[in-house]
Amino acid sequence: MYVVLSCAASIDGYLDDSSDTRLLLSNAADFDRVDEVRAGCDAIMVGGNTYRRDQPRLRIRSADRIAARRASGLPEHPLRVVVSRSVAAVDDWLAYPSIDLALKDLEARGVRRLMVEGGADVLAQFLNRGLADELHLAVAPRFVGDPRGTRLNGIAEATLAEVTQLDQIVVLRYLLRDHAFMRQAIELSKLCPPSDTAFAVGAVIVREGKILSTGYSRETDPTVHAEQAALNKIGDAKGATVYSSLEPCSIRKSGARPCADRLIEAGIARVVYAWREPPLFVHGDGAAVLKDVGIEVVELTELAAEARATNVMMGP
Ligand SMILES: NC(=O)C1=CN([C@@H]2O[C@H](COP(=O)(O)OP(=O)(O)OC[C@H]3O[C@@H](n4cnc5c(N)ncnc54)[C@H](OP(=O)(O)O)[C@@H]3O)[C@@H](O)[C@H]2O)C=CC1
Ligand SMILES: Nc1c(N[C@@H]2O[C@H](COP(=O)(O)O)[C@@H](O)[C@H]2O)[nH]c(=O)[nH]c1=O
């Protein structure tokens, strides 16, 4: 499930002040942007406090977006979800006593894209546990400065992917989960025994948010590739995602089995790489080979320079 976190904050990071009235930080254009994000999701989640304090509707406002959803066979609105140990949700709301139970049941209901609209407590848990793929943060041009207000917090590293200005609001789109694992793969690439004739690559294999295995080039013998080293350590990688700092190889000078073939054989569902293979040693086309058999392939071009930097033979 792809998870998008969304909120609006003041310059000093508040989502709300301590007054009884709901603080509207977004402007009309930003609320319309949020509406569009909602329309692209299967479910929207909030925490118990937001549910109680805001009594949110979480409905799509635009008639055109509702019509477009209907035309593509979707329900008019995404599912509405609250996580709470105490709330018994009414109407068509789904209530879950834990985030894990919510994610499990929503997955079973066919939810592919979940939007989490807050509040701070729930957002922090998604951030801290590495459960989110993106954060959309709208920054409003004001300070709140209320020590009893609600502040955005959490521990996570993010990569800035997009900046949009909507009049006085700046919308920052950050990428989270893929980037955290890719950074780990890049760190692993720094462990590779040096070579002038082969790339330094790191790989991490992940299933359901948990690391199954890791590897790096030349880890166990002078010819082993990172993905291969990681795959060799586990029996079952079916359905997993492989993060590789370099595009998996589709051809090897030595005649050894290319990593793309190994990934296909292992039943890998998704491959994320940062640096497209340059035509230095061979003319590889691993991404296309993987896509051809239906594997989802994601290229994180914004981390390519970091992945390349480990490879001194490429020059500055
Ligand atoms: N500016 C913005 O974009 C947004 C602002 N807000 C504001 O944020 C404030 C609310 O934020 P905050 O106080 O942090 O609270 P949350 O909305 O994050 O809700 C926290 C509550 O969610 C439930 N909960 C949290 N984690 C779990 C878990 N793991 N399992 C089960 N239940 C869980 C609990 O509910 P319970 O107590 O019922 O058990 C907990 O008290 C409001 O003032 C709201 O207006 C909210 C969303 C967006
Ligand atoms: N205040 C605030 C947001 N608040 C979020 O919007 C929810 C209300 O949705 P609805 O009832 O459908 O309008 C509310 O519960 C909270 O999750 N969102 C934003 O993008 N910007 C804002 O300034």
mmCIF file of C-alpha atoms and ligand atoms in Angstrom:
data_model
loop_
_atom_site.group_PDB
_atom_site.id
_atom_site.type_symbol
_atom_site.label_atom_id
_atom_site.label_comp_id
_atom_site.label_asym_id
_atom_site.label_seq_id
_atom_site.Cartn_x
_atom_site.Cartn_y
_atom_site.Cartn_z
ATOM 1 C CA MET A 1 0.000 0.000 0.000
ATOM 2 C CA TYR A 2 1.304 3.426 -0.943
ATOM 3 C CA VAL A 3 0.921 5.873 1.967
ATOM 4 C CA VAL A 4 0.733 9.645 1.528
ATOM 5 C CA LEU A 5 0.902 11.869 4.613
ATOM 6 C CA SER A 6 -0.725 15.277 4.225
ATOM 7 C CA CYS A 7 -0.990 18.313 6.465
ATOM 8 C CA ALA A 8 -0.767 22.096 6.589
ATOM 9 C CA ALA A 9 1.559 23.793 9.071
ATOM 10 C CA SER A 10 2.486 27.284 10.160
ATOM 11 C CA ILE A 11 6.045 28.559 9.644
ATOM 12 C CA ASP A 12 6.810 27.444 13.202
ATOM 13 C CA GLY A 13 5.468 23.925 12.546
ATOM 14 C CA TYR A 14 2.039 24.045 14.184
ATOM 15 C CA LEU A 15 -0.894 22.063 12.796
ATOM 16 C CA ASP A 16 -3.337 23.709 15.186
ATOM 17 C CA ASP A 17 -3.448 26.103 18.135
ATOM 18 C CA SER A 18 -5.085 25.294 21.465
ATOM 19 C CA SER A 19 -8.321 27.208 20.861
ATOM 20 C CA ASP A 20 -11.614 25.423 20.270
ATOM 21 C CA THR A 21 -11.986 26.622 16.721
ATOM 22 C CA ARG A 22 -10.265 24.687 13.948
ATOM 23 C CA LEU A 23 -7.260 26.476 12.524
ATOM 24 C CA LEU A 24 -7.453 26.713 8.751
ATOM 25 C CA LEU A 25 -3.932 27.114 7.456
ATOM 26 C CA SER A 26 -4.577 26.250 3.810
ATOM 27 C CA ASN A 27 -5.992 28.761 1.325
ATOM 28 C CA ALA A 28 -8.666 27.934 -1.271
ATOM 29 C CA ALA A 29 -6.127 26.779 -3.876
ATOM 30 C CA ASP A 30 -4.433 24.528 -1.359
ATOM 31 C CA PHE A 31 -7.705 22.980 -0.200
ATOM 32 C CA ASP A 32 -8.395 22.288 -3.873
ATOM 33 C CA ARG A 33 -4.976 20.604 -4.168
ATOM 34 C CA VAL A 34 -5.798 18.477 -1.115
ATOM 35 C CA ASP A 35 -9.109 17.611 -2.779
ATOM 36 C CA GLU A 36 -7.231 16.338 -5.808
ATOM 37 C CA VAL A 37 -4.936 14.193 -3.650
ATOM 38 C CA ARG A 38 -7.997 12.812 -1.858
ATOM 39 C CA ALA A 39 -9.606 11.959 -5.184
ATOM 40 C CA GLY A 40 -6.547 9.883 -6.097
ATOM 41 C CA CYS A 41 -6.727 7.767 -2.934
ATOM 42 C CA ASP A 42 -8.772 4.758 -1.871
ATOM 43 C CA ALA A 43 -8.943 5.677 1.820
ATOM 44 C CA ILE A 44 -8.266 8.644 4.110
ATOM 45 C CA MET A 45 -7.176 8.176 7.727
ATOM 46 C CA VAL A 46 -7.213 10.494 10.740
ATOM 47 C CA GLY A 47 -6.427 9.980 14.418
ATOM 48 C CA GLY A 48 -8.953 9.953 17.244
ATOM 49 C CA ASN A 49 -8.243 13.536 18.320
ATOM 50 C CA THR A 50 -8.711 14.930 14.845
ATOM 51 C CA TYR A 51 -11.906 12.911 14.548
ATOM 52 C CA ARG A 52 -13.220 14.347 17.820
ATOM 53 C CA ARG A 53 -11.961 17.917 17.463
ATOM 54 C CA ASP A 54 -12.545 18.572 13.757
ATOM 55 C CA GLN A 55 -15.428 16.237 13.002
ATOM 56 C CA PRO A 56 -13.938 16.025 9.517
ATOM 57 C CA ARG A 57 -16.022 15.214 6.462
ATOM 58 C CA LEU A 58 -13.113 13.862 4.391
ATOM 59 C CA ARG A 59 -15.271 14.052 1.299
ATOM 60 C CA ILE A 60 -14.230 15.044 -2.206
ATOM 61 C CA ARG A 61 -15.602 18.491 -2.967
ATOM 62 C CA SER A 62 -15.183 18.776 -6.714
ATOM 63 C CA ALA A 63 -18.134 17.396 -8.685
ATOM 64 C CA ASP A 64 -15.802 16.751 -11.639
ATOM 65 C CA ARG A 65 -13.481 14.624 -9.521
ATOM 66 C CA ILE A 66 -16.411 12.672 -8.123
ATOM 67 C CA ALA A 67 -17.709 12.099 -11.665
ATOM 68 C CA ALA A 68 -14.258 10.976 -12.827
ATOM 69 C CA ARG A 69 -14.048 8.454 -9.988
ATOM 70 C CA ARG A 70 -17.511 7.132 -10.808
ATOM 71 C CA ALA A 71 -16.600 6.850 -14.499
ATOM 72 C CA SER A 72 -13.575 4.733 -13.650
ATOM 73 C CA GLY A 73 -15.630 2.381 -11.505
ATOM 74 C CA LEU A 74 -14.495 3.743 -8.131
ATOM 75 C CA PRO A 75 -16.757 4.699 -5.249
ATOM 76 C CA GLU A 76 -17.536 8.444 -5.265
ATOM 77 C CA HIS A 77 -15.429 9.033 -2.152
ATOM 78 C CA PRO A 78 -12.492 7.244 -0.538
ATOM 79 C CA LEU A 79 -13.111 5.176 2.593
ATOM 80 C CA ARG A 80 -13.032 7.220 5.816
ATOM 81 C CA VAL A 81 -10.862 5.732 8.530
ATOM 82 C CA VAL A 82 -10.177 6.655 12.158
ATOM 83 C CA VAL A 83 -7.556 5.044 14.396
ATOM 84 C CA SER A 84 -8.571 5.220 18.018
ATOM 85 C CA ARG A 85 -8.561 3.109 21.148
ATOM 86 C CA SER A 86 -11.849 4.679 22.217
ATOM 87 C CA VAL A 87 -13.848 6.002 19.250
ATOM 88 C CA ALA A 88 -16.680 3.888 17.902
ATOM 89 C CA ALA A 89 -17.040 5.459 14.491
ATOM 90 C CA VAL A 90 -20.472 6.151 13.100
ATOM 91 C CA ASP A 91 -21.965 6.120 9.597
ATOM 92 C CA ASP A 92 -19.685 4.589 7.009
ATOM 93 C CA TRP A 93 -16.468 5.329 8.951
ATOM 94 C CA LEU A 94 -14.096 2.469 9.629
ATOM 95 C CA ALA A 95 -12.567 2.509 13.127
ATOM 96 C CA TYR A 96 -9.471 0.534 14.136
ATOM 97 C CA PRO A 97 -7.809 0.216 17.550
ATOM 98 C CA SER A 98 -4.313 0.217 16.024
ATOM 99 C CA ILE A 99 -2.505 1.454 12.945
ATOM 100 C CA ASP A 100 -1.262 -2.057 12.177
ATOM 101 C CA LEU A 101 -4.778 -3.502 12.216
ATOM 102 C CA ALA A 102 -5.961 -0.627 10.048
ATOM 103 C CA LEU A 103 -3.244 -1.205 7.453
ATOM 104 C CA LYS A 104 -3.868 -4.934 7.402
ATOM 105 C CA ASP A 105 -7.618 -4.648 6.959
ATOM 106 C CA LEU A 106 -7.416 -1.812 4.433
ATOM 107 C CA GLU A 107 -4.953 -3.853 2.386
ATOM 108 C CA ALA A 108 -7.411 -6.752 2.461
ATOM 109 C CA ARG A 109 -10.167 -4.396 1.303
ATOM 110 C CA GLY A 110 -8.094 -3.562 -1.760
ATOM 111 C CA VAL A 111 -6.839 -0.161 -0.659
ATOM 112 C CA ARG A 112 -3.796 0.607 -2.808
ATOM 113 C CA ARG A 113 -3.296 4.254 -1.875
ATOM 114 C CA LEU A 114 -3.914 5.616 1.608
ATOM 115 C CA MET A 115 -3.892 9.297 2.556
ATOM 116 C CA VAL A 116 -3.188 10.130 6.209
ATOM 117 C CA GLU A 117 -4.437 13.627 7.048
ATOM 118 C CA GLY A 118 -3.280 13.809 10.652
ATOM 119 C CA GLY A 119 -3.111 14.802 13.364
ATOM 120 C CA ALA A 120 0.394 15.122 14.693
ATOM 121 C CA ASP A 121 0.333 11.958 16.799
ATOM 122 C CA VAL A 122 -0.691 9.683 13.939
ATOM 123 C CA LEU A 123 1.619 11.393 11.443
ATOM 124 C CA ALA A 124 4.563 10.962 13.835
ATOM 125 C CA GLN A 125 3.929 7.230 14.109
ATOM 126 C CA PHE A 126 3.876 6.790 10.338
ATOM 127 C CA LEU A 127 7.099 8.801 10.116
ATOM 128 C CA ASN A 128 8.891 7.103 13.015
ATOM 129 C CA ARG A 129 8.007 3.605 11.869
ATOM 130 C CA GLY A 130 8.899 4.196 8.219
ATOM 131 C CA LEU A 131 5.350 3.418 7.120
ATOM 132 C CA ALA A 132 4.882 6.340 4.745
ATOM 133 C CA ASP A 133 5.983 6.902 1.166
ATOM 134 C CA GLU A 134 5.343 10.623 0.786
ATOM 135 C CA LEU A 135 4.687 13.706 2.881
ATOM 136 C CA HIS A 136 2.809 16.673 1.451
ATOM 137 C CA LEU A 137 3.388 19.671 3.688
ATOM 138 C CA ALA A 138 1.673 22.983 2.993
ATOM 139 C CA VAL A 139 3.433 25.818 4.821
ATOM 140 C CA ALA A 140 1.196 28.792 5.606
ATOM 141 C CA PRO A 141 2.678 32.299 5.990
ATOM 142 C CA ARG A 142 2.129 32.741 9.706
ATOM 143 C CA PHE A 143 3.494 31.872 13.125
ATOM 144 C CA VAL A 144 1.239 30.298 15.760
ATOM 145 C CA GLY A 145 3.582 30.328 18.760
ATOM 146 C CA ASP A 146 1.129 28.584 21.066
ATOM 147 C CA PRO A 147 2.980 26.237 23.465
ATOM 148 C CA ARG A 148 -0.240 24.248 23.972
ATOM 149 C CA GLY A 149 -0.872 23.958 20.235
ATOM 150 C CA THR A 150 -0.301 20.807 18.139
ATOM 151 C CA ARG A 151 3.042 20.590 16.404
ATOM 152 C CA LEU A 152 4.254 18.383 13.584
ATOM 153 C CA ASN A 153 6.989 16.062 14.811
ATOM 154 C CA GLY A 154 8.627 12.726 14.108
ATOM 155 C CA ILE A 155 11.970 11.177 13.271
ATOM 156 C CA ALA A 156 12.603 10.512 9.612
ATOM 157 C CA GLU A 157 14.764 11.582 6.743
ATOM 158 C CA ALA A 158 13.038 12.915 3.697
ATOM 159 C CA THR A 159 14.053 13.860 0.196
ATOM 160 C CA LEU A 160 12.496 16.949 -1.333
ATOM 161 C CA ALA A 161 10.800 15.982 -4.597
ATOM 162 C CA GLU A 162 8.660 19.009 -5.542
ATOM 163 C CA VAL A 163 7.967 22.579 -4.474
ATOM 164 C CA THR A 164 4.753 24.324 -5.533
ATOM 165 C CA GLN A 165 3.675 27.830 -4.652
ATOM 166 C CA LEU A 166 -0.053 28.465 -4.312
ATOM 167 C CA ASP A 167 -0.204 32.198 -3.717
ATOM 168 C CA GLN A 168 1.116 32.601 -0.142
ATOM 169 C CA ILE A 169 1.290 28.862 0.574
ATOM 170 C CA VAL A 170 4.298 26.713 -0.273
ATOM 171 C CA VAL A 171 3.593 23.024 -0.796
ATOM 172 C CA LEU A 172 6.551 20.734 -0.205
ATOM 173 C CA ARG A 173 6.368 17.157 -1.455
ATOM 174 C CA TYR A 174 8.843 14.858 0.242
ATOM 175 C CA LEU A 175 9.622 11.230 -0.497
ATOM 176 C CA LEU A 176 10.124 9.044 2.562
ATOM 177 C CA ARG A 177 10.182 5.256 2.546
ATOM 178 C CA ASP A 178 11.948 4.482 -0.735
ATOM 179 C CA HIS A 179 14.537 7.073 0.089
ATOM 180 C CA ALA A 180 15.331 5.696 3.525
ATOM 181 C CA PHE A 181 16.033 2.231 2.117
ATOM 182 C CA MET A 182 17.945 3.636 -0.851
ATOM 183 C CA ARG A 183 20.150 5.651 1.458
ATOM 184 C CA GLN A 184 20.894 2.415 3.300
ATOM 185 C CA ALA A 185 21.822 0.763 -0.019
ATOM 186 C CA ILE A 186 24.147 3.666 -0.818
ATOM 187 C CA GLU A 187 25.752 3.359 2.630
ATOM 188 C CA LEU A 188 26.342 -0.362 1.939
ATOM 189 C CA SER A 189 28.025 0.477 -1.366
ATOM 190 C CA LYS A 190 30.718 2.243 0.660
ATOM 191 C CA LEU A 191 31.746 -1.145 2.114
ATOM 192 C CA CYS A 192 32.669 -2.603 -1.299
ATOM 193 C CA PRO A 193 36.305 -3.683 -1.723
ATOM 194 C CA PRO A 194 37.734 -1.149 -4.191
ATOM 195 C CA SER A 195 37.904 -2.012 -7.897
ATOM 196 C CA ASP A 196 38.684 -0.123 -11.089
ATOM 197 C CA THR A 197 36.896 -2.621 -13.242
ATOM 198 C CA ALA A 198 33.548 -3.007 -11.464
ATOM 199 C CA PHE A 199 30.984 -0.752 -9.812
ATOM 200 C CA ALA A 200 30.521 -0.347 -6.061
ATOM 201 C CA VAL A 201 26.866 -1.097 -5.388
ATOM 202 C CA GLY A 202 24.739 -1.704 -2.294
ATOM 203 C CA ALA A 203 21.424 -3.575 -2.165
ATOM 204 C CA VAL A 204 18.678 -3.987 0.418
ATOM 205 C CA ILE A 205 15.797 -6.468 0.129
ATOM 206 C CA VAL A 206 12.619 -5.426 1.914
ATOM 207 C CA ARG A 207 9.238 -7.066 2.393
ATOM 208 C CA GLU A 208 6.323 -5.410 4.189
ATOM 209 C CA GLY A 209 8.606 -2.719 5.544
ATOM 210 C CA LYS A 210 11.125 -5.208 7.015
ATOM 211 C CA ILE A 211 14.660 -5.774 5.779
ATOM 212 C CA LEU A 212 15.115 -9.406 4.719
ATOM 213 C CA SER A 213 18.699 -9.109 3.546
ATOM 214 C CA THR A 214 21.451 -6.750 2.442
ATOM 215 C CA GLY A 215 24.484 -7.068 0.210
ATOM 216 C CA TYR A 216 27.215 -5.186 -1.557
ATOM 217 C CA SER A 217 29.538 -5.752 -4.508
ATOM 218 C CA ARG A 218 32.420 -8.199 -3.870
ATOM 219 C CA GLU A 219 31.059 -8.902 -0.396
ATOM 220 C CA THR A 220 31.611 -12.682 -0.453
ATOM 221 C CA ASP A 221 33.820 -13.169 -3.521
ATOM 222 C CA PRO A 222 35.536 -10.874 -6.029
ATOM 223 C CA THR A 223 32.776 -11.187 -8.634
ATOM 224 C CA VAL A 224 29.568 -11.196 -6.628
ATOM 225 C CA HIS A 225 27.141 -8.310 -7.317
ATOM 226 C CA ALA A 226 25.212 -6.534 -4.562
ATOM 227 C CA GLU A 227 21.738 -7.861 -5.446
ATOM 228 C CA GLN A 228 23.191 -11.354 -5.872
ATOM 229 C CA ALA A 229 24.973 -11.194 -2.487
ATOM 230 C CA ALA A 230 21.719 -10.106 -0.815
ATOM 231 C CA LEU A 231 19.623 -12.777 -2.584
ATOM 232 C CA ASN A 232 22.155 -15.499 -1.736
ATOM 233 C CA LYS A 233 21.582 -14.955 1.994
ATOM 234 C CA ILE A 234 17.856 -15.744 1.926
ATOM 235 C CA GLY A 235 15.742 -18.605 0.697
ATOM 236 C CA ASP A 236 12.575 -16.700 -0.073
ATOM 237 C CA ALA A 237 12.372 -13.190 -1.485
ATOM 238 C CA LYS A 238 9.046 -13.606 -3.282
ATOM 239 C CA GLY A 239 7.030 -10.392 -3.503
ATOM 240 C CA ALA A 240 9.836 -8.319 -1.984
ATOM 241 C CA THR A 241 11.248 -4.961 -3.088
ATOM 242 C CA VAL A 242 14.919 -4.695 -3.972
ATOM 243 C CA TYR A 243 16.679 -1.371 -3.453
ATOM 244 C CA SER A 244 19.868 -1.199 -5.465
ATOM 245 C CA SER A 245 22.075 1.863 -5.701
ATOM 246 C CA LEU A 246 22.748 0.951 -9.375
ATOM 247 C CA GLU A 247 20.316 -0.290 -12.017
ATOM 248 C CA PRO A 248 20.459 -4.124 -11.895
ATOM 249 C CA CYS A 249 22.658 -5.571 -14.623
ATOM 250 C CA SER A 250 21.198 -7.363 -17.636
ATOM 251 C CA ILE A 251 24.479 -8.539 -19.124
ATOM 252 C CA ARG A 252 27.809 -9.492 -17.534
ATOM 253 C CA LYS A 253 31.211 -9.407 -19.159
ATOM 254 C CA SER A 254 32.212 -12.529 -17.235
ATOM 255 C CA GLY A 255 29.241 -14.427 -18.667
ATOM 256 C CA ALA A 256 27.796 -14.903 -15.171
ATOM 257 C CA ARG A 257 24.024 -14.773 -14.732
ATOM 258 C CA PRO A 258 22.850 -11.139 -14.772
ATOM 259 C CA CYS A 259 21.136 -9.763 -11.649
ATOM 260 C CA ALA A 260 17.962 -8.893 -13.592
ATOM 261 C CA ASP A 261 17.471 -12.629 -14.326
ATOM 262 C CA ARG A 262 18.183 -13.523 -10.706
ATOM 263 C CA LEU A 263 15.597 -10.983 -9.480
ATOM 264 C CA ILE A 264 12.969 -12.302 -11.895
ATOM 265 C CA GLU A 265 13.651 -15.892 -10.817
ATOM 266 C CA ALA A 266 13.376 -14.918 -7.132
ATOM 267 C CA GLY A 267 9.884 -13.479 -7.716
ATOM 268 C CA ILE A 268 10.820 -9.902 -6.774
ATOM 269 C CA ALA A 269 7.788 -7.612 -7.186
ATOM 270 C CA ARG A 270 9.442 -4.197 -7.227
ATOM 271 C CA VAL A 271 12.905 -2.846 -7.984
ATOM 272 C CA VAL A 272 14.048 0.624 -6.960
ATOM 273 C CA TYR A 273 17.384 1.955 -8.168
ATOM 274 C CA ALA A 274 19.123 5.319 -8.006
ATOM 275 C CA TRP A 275 21.803 5.409 -10.676
ATOM 276 C CA ARG A 276 21.122 4.256 -14.233
ATOM 277 C CA GLU A 277 23.988 2.018 -15.410
ATOM 278 C CA PRO A 278 26.391 4.080 -17.517
ATOM 279 C CA PRO A 279 27.781 2.305 -20.605
ATOM 280 C CA LEU A 280 31.242 1.966 -19.055
ATOM 281 C CA PHE A 281 31.743 -1.804 -18.921
ATOM 282 C CA VAL A 282 28.714 -3.133 -20.826
ATOM 283 C CA HIS A 283 25.546 -1.664 -22.389
ATOM 284 C CA GLY A 284 23.083 -2.808 -19.775
ATOM 285 C CA ASP A 285 19.321 -2.527 -19.921
ATOM 286 C CA GLY A 286 18.249 -4.077 -16.618
ATOM 287 C CA ALA A 287 15.298 -1.770 -15.964
ATOM 288 C CA ALA A 288 13.685 -2.622 -19.305
ATOM 289 C CA VAL A 289 14.244 -6.361 -18.812
ATOM 290 C CA LEU A 290 12.537 -6.201 -15.406
ATOM 291 C CA LYS A 291 9.642 -4.054 -16.662
ATOM 292 C CA ASP A 292 9.070 -6.437 -19.561
ATOM 293 C CA VAL A 293 8.109 -9.223 -17.158
ATOM 294 C CA GLY A 294 5.785 -6.956 -15.145
ATOM 295 C CA ILE A 295 8.094 -6.007 -12.274
ATOM 296 C CA GLU A 296 7.453 -2.458 -11.012
ATOM 297 C CA VAL A 297 10.619 -0.428 -11.534
ATOM 298 C CA VAL A 298 11.263 2.939 -9.877
ATOM 299 C CA GLU A 299 14.237 5.163 -10.638
ATOM 300 C CA LEU A 300 15.200 7.666 -7.918
ATOM 301 C CA THR A 301 17.138 10.080 -10.112
ATOM 302 C CA GLU A 302 17.473 12.548 -7.239
ATOM 303 C CA LEU A 303 19.758 10.051 -5.426
ATOM 304 C CA ALA A 304 21.778 9.092 -8.524
ATOM 305 C CA ALA A 305 24.629 11.488 -7.748
ATOM 306 C CA GLU A 306 25.018 10.012 -4.235
ATOM 307 C CA ALA A 307 25.023 6.458 -5.614
ATOM 308 C CA ARG A 308 27.581 7.397 -8.274
ATOM 309 C CA ALA A 309 29.864 9.152 -5.779
ATOM 310 C CA THR A 310 31.050 5.815 -4.300
ATOM 311 C CA ASN A 311 32.450 4.893 -7.705
ATOM 312 C CA VAL A 312 35.772 6.720 -7.870
ATOM 313 C CA MET A 313 36.556 5.327 -11.328
ATOM 314 C CA MET A 314 33.778 7.578 -12.660
ATOM 315 C CA GLY A 315 35.841 10.638 -11.757
ATOM 316 C CA PRO A 316 34.509 13.716 -9.998
HETATM 317 N N1 LIG B 1 -3.203 21.395 9.894
HETATM 318 C C1 LIG B 1 -3.493 20.181 9.511
HETATM 319 O O1 LIG B 1 -3.255 19.818 8.359
HETATM 320 C C2 LIG B 1 -4.117 19.231 10.437
HETATM 321 C C3 LIG B 1 -4.376 19.592 11.733
HETATM 322 N N2 LIG B 1 -4.917 18.685 12.591
HETATM 323 C C4 LIG B 1 -5.112 19.090 13.972
HETATM 324 O O2 LIG B 1 -4.306 18.240 14.804
HETATM 325 C C5 LIG B 1 -4.956 18.090 16.067
HETATM 326 C C6 LIG B 1 -5.021 16.622 16.429
HETATM 327 O O3 LIG B 1 -3.732 16.069 16.450
HETATM 328 P P1 LIG B 1 -3.230 15.143 17.651
HETATM 329 O O4 LIG B 1 -3.709 15.722 18.936
HETATM 330 O O5 LIG B 1 -1.799 14.904 17.477
HETATM 331 O O6 LIG B 1 -4.049 13.829 17.487
HETATM 332 P P2 LIG B 1 -4.374 12.782 16.328
HETATM 333 O O7 LIG B 1 -5.436 13.316 15.439
HETATM 334 O O8 LIG B 1 -3.121 12.293 15.709
HETATM 335 O O9 LIG B 1 -5.051 11.645 17.174
HETATM 336 C C7 LIG B 1 -4.389 11.009 18.240
HETATM 337 C C8 LIG B 1 -5.277 9.902 18.706
HETATM 338 O O10 LIG B 1 -5.346 8.908 17.670
HETATM 339 C C9 LIG B 1 -5.465 7.642 18.275
HETATM 340 N N3 LIG B 1 -4.248 6.897 18.033
HETATM 341 C C10 LIG B 1 -3.008 7.385 17.754
HETATM 342 N N4 LIG B 1 -2.154 6.384 17.548
HETATM 343 C C11 LIG B 1 -2.852 5.262 17.697
HETATM 344 C C12 LIG B 1 -2.521 3.894 17.592
HETATM 345 N N5 LIG B 1 -1.281 3.494 17.274
HETATM 346 N N6 LIG B 1 -3.488 2.996 17.810
HETATM 347 C C13 LIG B 1 -4.747 3.382 18.097
HETATM 348 N N7 LIG B 1 -5.126 4.669 18.198
HETATM 349 C C14 LIG B 1 -4.183 5.580 17.989
HETATM 350 C C15 LIG B 1 -5.674 7.895 19.748
HETATM 351 O O11 LIG B 1 -7.054 8.139 19.798
HETATM 352 P P3 LIG B 1 -7.964 7.888 21.091
HETATM 353 O O12 LIG B 1 -7.530 8.946 22.056
HETATM 354 O O13 LIG B 1 -9.357 8.084 20.585
HETATM 355 O O14 LIG B 1 -7.681 6.503 21.536
HETATM 356 C C16 LIG B 1 -4.880 9.180 19.952
HETATM 357 O O15 LIG B 1 -5.261 9.861 21.100
HETATM 358 C C17 LIG B 1 -6.318 18.710 15.922
HETATM 359 O O16 LIG B 1 -6.293 19.943 16.580
HETATM 360 C C18 LIG B 1 -6.497 18.894 14.444
HETATM 361 O O17 LIG B 1 -7.278 20.037 14.147
HETATM 362 C C19 LIG B 1 -5.214 17.417 12.195
HETATM 363 C C20 LIG B 1 -4.981 17.025 10.915
HETATM 364 C C21 LIG B 1 -4.386 17.882 9.938
HETATM 365 N N1 LIG B 2 -6.712 22.526 8.909
HETATM 366 C C1 LIG B 2 -6.272 22.019 7.741
HETATM 367 C C2 LIG B 2 -6.449 20.646 7.416
HETATM 368 N N2 LIG B 2 -7.053 19.808 8.286
HETATM 369 C C3 LIG B 2 -7.428 18.470 7.909
HETATM 370 O O1 LIG B 2 -8.628 18.487 7.139
HETATM 371 C C4 LIG B 2 -9.628 17.753 7.816
HETATM 372 C C5 LIG B 2 -11.000 18.327 7.580
HETATM 373 O O2 LIG B 2 -11.469 17.896 6.378
HETATM 374 P P1 LIG B 2 -12.905 18.338 5.837
HETATM 375 O O3 LIG B 2 -13.877 18.222 6.957
HETATM 376 O O4 LIG B 2 -13.179 17.404 4.718
HETATM 377 O O5 LIG B 2 -12.755 19.761 5.380
HETATM 378 C C6 LIG B 2 -9.223 17.850 9.247
HETATM 379 O O6 LIG B 2 -9.785 16.869 10.021
HETATM 380 C C7 LIG B 2 -7.734 17.680 9.154
HETATM 381 O O7 LIG B 2 -7.399 16.331 8.954
HETATM 382 N N3 LIG B 2 -5.961 20.202 6.249
HETATM 383 C C8 LIG B 2 -5.352 21.016 5.352
HETATM 384 O O8 LIG B 2 -4.906 20.567 4.293
HETATM 385 N N4 LIG B 2 -5.212 22.328 5.645
HETATM 386 C C9 LIG B 2 -5.621 22.850 6.802
HETATM 387 O O9 LIG B 2 -5.452 24.060 6.990
#
